[in-house]
Amino acid sequence: MKYLSTIIPEAIPGWEVEDEAVQPWKPEARIVRKLGCVESYQIALQRLDYMRGNIIGFQYKIPSRISTRDSEQALIDTFERAVACAVLKHPHMQVGIVGEDTDQPCFVRLDSIDLSNHVEWYVVRGDTEDISKVFRARTNQHLDEKFINFQAVPGWKIKVLRQEGAECMEVSLVFNHTTMDGGGAKAFHSDLLESLRQHSQPIKNNLQLHGHILTIPFNSVAKLTPPAERLVDFPVDSAALEWYLANEVNISSSQYPRALPTQAHWAPIAPSPAPFKTQFRTITVSPDVLSELLAACRQQKTTLTGLLHSLIFVSLSPLLDSTIAPAFEFMTAMDLRRFLPSTPKEYPWFVPSKAMNNYVTIQNHVFDQELTSEMRDKAAACAAPPECLETGELMQLIWTCARRVKDELDAKIERGVYNDMNGFAQAVTDWRAQLQEEAKRPRKTGWVITNIGAFDGRSVTEDDWEITQAHFIMCANVVASAFQISIAAAKGGNLMVSCSWQDCVVEEKLGEGLVGNLERWLGFTARHRDGCPVPDKE
């Protein structure tokens, strides 16, 4: 039996594929454990249709021995075995979820996974422009596909896009955030790459894979990674917890404050029946430009994340009237793994850097009315920002804002898990009810940045599997930030900055205006660190 390899003769807008087959639910599957706090939050987002799929993908360079047309089936078979080997290293990719519509959802053990329901191949005939169009069209569809049949089908899919006869292919991991976060997705790709590079016979013999059906060893899910709150305590200040309960949890939406200057009234929350449709645009930053940006950040004592927040600020604020956006609140998503113990007594097999789960925390930031007004005034003084002679003072303000963000992130790291989001979230007993209330309130934040960093997938062996490019794209989030900014890179490749938003909530003109301004500011900053041209390298 072979995979259906879809041949797309042209990049046709709106091209669709039939829905995937649904596995029947097996009532004998046993409960492994209850979902943790963040896992429960994420499954509630899924079931309320406030969030769907996120994508972390890489461009894989294929060894010449299996990159020809004649070796297509060998390539597909090799890839399927590698996927199976990688999946067996991550119990979170082997479980279903029951009670997903209750306040007590649980993971359940599955006996097997039908990989034909999880891995899809698309082969494109045509030139490079054709595959670029298909990639964009397919990505839009993948972001907005619903995850279904939670009890029997794990929350992940792999979409492979390849130009016929090409030496590389795009491998996109589409995941339900309940199953994993960016760190977990990177860990999967790392294991997939390692499996592709291995050709030892014992691995193939021990793999129980027949007709695309992967048999799950009975004891595999015994190492299902625990939620963060089982690994560390999340102490919270009693006064802060009391404030959180009074102002965020035990408050009706009718009583919720609606006149805060930082609220994103320019992007009102619109749950169903408003359409769930993700718009996204991607900025490509070349390695040379990225090198200049990183050098500028070091010189200015900040980070790329701090700079991007500041450049989004200067890019977005002039596009919105001060009456509707007098100030901004925004967020940085941070990897919680730095605070988690390695090989603790209760879980001696647990290594944070290799663990798959949703280990995410958030740091909030505010640019107040005074700062926002100053930014708008300095931007307005330039006839055509950023390319104008008067950008010196504006550039200094941009770096000041970038350093502020960096300092706040450093302070968060210094505090560790004290007064962390995960500590407060444990006070919520029913995330479905909480999120339904939040959907009736003003949107809190204008944007969020998630930076998964650079991935080193280069090979020291000639003509072996390699990762040469990365992409990270988030779907719209009905109740979270208006703009989702995701950043990824592969060693030696471009930096990819993607910006997503919910269609009909954020006007397309506004989204494209932000992305266009941000792209210009990134290029300008690389050339003019202080508003003055960067001297040529000798």
PDB file of C-alpha atoms in Angstrom, residues 17 43 120 123-124 147 169 189 294-295 312-313 352 367 372 390 450 459 476 483 512:
ATOM      1  CA  VAL A  17      -8.228  18.231  -0.193  1.00  0.00           C
ATOM      2  CA  ILE A  43      -7.865  22.088  25.018  1.00  0.00           C
ATOM      3  CA  GLU A 120       0.350  14.003   3.870  1.00  0.00           C
ATOM      4  CA  VAL A 123       4.180  17.014  -5.049  1.00  0.00           C
ATOM      5  CA  VAL A 124       4.187  20.071  -7.267  1.00  0.00           C
ATOM      6  CA  PHE A 147      -8.371  19.054  15.169  1.00  0.00           C
ATOM      7  CA  MET A 169      11.255  19.444   0.679  1.00  0.00           C
ATOM      8  CA  HIS A 189      12.244  17.913  14.241  1.00  0.00           C
ATOM      9  CA  LEU A 294      22.376  41.227  15.954  1.00  0.00           C
ATOM     10  CA  ALA A 295      25.483  43.400  15.979  1.00  0.00           C
ATOM     11  CA  ILE A 312       6.400  46.807  15.946  1.00  0.00           C
ATOM     12  CA  PHE A 313       5.592  49.720  18.253  1.00  0.00           C
ATOM     13  CA  PRO A 352      13.669  19.696  29.873  1.00  0.00           C
ATOM     14  CA  PHE A 367       4.152  51.275  26.500  1.00  0.00           C
ATOM     15  CA  THR A 372       3.147  56.243  22.768  1.00  0.00           C
ATOM     16  CA  GLU A 390      15.386  63.177  10.915  1.00  0.00           C
ATOM     17  CA  THR A 450       7.306  34.067  20.133  1.00  0.00           C
ATOM     18  CA  SER A 459      25.463  18.028   8.613  1.00  0.00           C
ATOM     19  CA  ALA A 476      -5.222  33.423  14.771  1.00  0.00           C
ATOM     20  CA  PHE A 483      -1.208  40.062  16.142  1.00  0.00           C
ATOM     21  CA  GLU A 512      -0.340  44.664   5.731  1.00  0.00           C
TER      22      GLU A 512
END
